[in-house]
Amino acid sequence: MGQQRTVATTFASTVTERIGASLAGVDAELARRYPGDPGTRQPVHTVYVPADALTAGTPRSWGDQALAALDAHAPDAGAFAAVLGIPDDLAGPVHARVRAKLEREPVEDLRIDFEDGYGPRPDDEEDAAAARAAELVSRACADGTATPYVGIRIKCLEAAVRDRGIRTLDIFLTGLMDAGGLPGGLVLTLPKVSYAEQVAAMAGLAEEFEKARGLENGRLRFEIQIETTQAVLGADGRATVARMIDAAGGRATSLHYGTFDYSAACGVGAAQQSPDHPAADHAKAVMQVAAAGTGVRLSDGSTNVLPVGPTPRVHDAWRLHHRLVRRSLERAYYQGWDMHPGHLPTRYAAVYAFYREGLEATAARLTAYVARSGGDVLDEPATARALSGHLLRGLDCGAVDAAEVAGLTGLSRADLDRLAGRAK
């Protein structure tokens, strides 16, 4: 019983060594191109504010306006749930968490817009606005009022506005450095990308700034906005997004779908321009496959239907926004744009309901997988990664609490990170 059985083999040891040597390059490419999830928090939304409209109190103002909208149009949990179709058992917890979020951290990701939302301005005016944006961000970071993620969207790198975009980027980054350094949650957005060479140029600008200011290589990273048809399908008929990710040289953090520019480029009429249009679904499906495993995350677009006016109109806009956010979450687009303070209640309601419903079932499946205790579903490691990733996203946004998850699963945050395959 104690003797180890000898098994017969045919391959010589040199065969394995030769195969390993032949695949060394592939191993290195896989590690470089597909490092997996970065292991950091992903904001559930991005709020775009024109640079000239930004104030030190913008995030707090958005939260206050969102709370006022709730008070005016859905003053209690039952009323809010009835408007959105939230199940009775989730109505109280979701409403309470939405209000707490709006009071504590109404905006997760703030993008100061120097592009479409700002428009063309005299150079001296945009220079001043870029310097002011840097000053406001630095001050907010110093006094603890900054949003977790914050940055700017510059004008694109097409010829007509290229110099202006580069100058605004330079003024903003220089202002941050001169005021004490770059925020940990700094995000830069490159819009209207059509060719991978534009992404490479943005990466080059980042590298030049790092060298000039003595920053570590790779400190500056950026988002790529997918809002031109050329960003999805190139003139040669090949998908373009993957080439853009590669051209960023490891500096791309996310791909943002641009609802209205992309829809218009495809000839979609204004009334049909929406994140759930088939043209949008195709673009985002290509983005999703291109980004899978690379550590580059996805963000859906926005709706331009604003929840303003009399209560029936607000309720209609809320229902639309809630449905679109929920639809995005089900398709694994865990972030989106919000264009108005009135969108915040339905953003968080959809997100919180998504992560809270089925929480016990999700926890039970993950617990059974860890314990190898079986059950009525046979889960594999890939499913365990999905289950733990789901719980981690819920924790990050405040939909669930660490004590809740630990009580249901017996797992710590570190355990979930390990099961999710999050890189550290």
mmCIF file of C-alpha atoms in Angstrom, residues 11-24 27:
data_model
loop_
_atom_site.group_PDB
_atom_site.id
_atom_site.type_symbol
_atom_site.label_atom_id
_atom_site.label_comp_id
_atom_site.label_asym_id
_atom_site.label_seq_id
_atom_site.Cartn_x
_atom_site.Cartn_y
_atom_site.Cartn_z
ATOM 1 C CA PHE A 11 8.269 10.977 -24.569
ATOM 2 C CA ALA A 12 11.913 11.681 -23.815
ATOM 3 C CA SER A 13 12.585 14.614 -21.479
ATOM 4 C CA THR A 14 14.105 16.490 -24.402
ATOM 5 C CA VAL A 15 10.692 16.552 -26.119
ATOM 6 C CA THR A 16 9.148 18.562 -23.319
ATOM 7 C CA GLU A 17 12.147 20.861 -23.237
ATOM 8 C CA ARG A 18 11.989 21.400 -26.986
ATOM 9 C CA ILE A 19 8.269 22.196 -26.891
ATOM 10 C CA GLY A 20 8.842 24.632 -24.041
ATOM 11 C CA ALA A 21 11.581 26.396 -25.960
ATOM 12 C CA SER A 22 9.454 26.630 -29.101
ATOM 13 C CA LEU A 23 6.598 28.241 -27.157
ATOM 14 C CA ALA A 24 8.686 30.635 -25.054
ATOM 15 C CA ASP A 27 4.326 32.534 -23.393
#
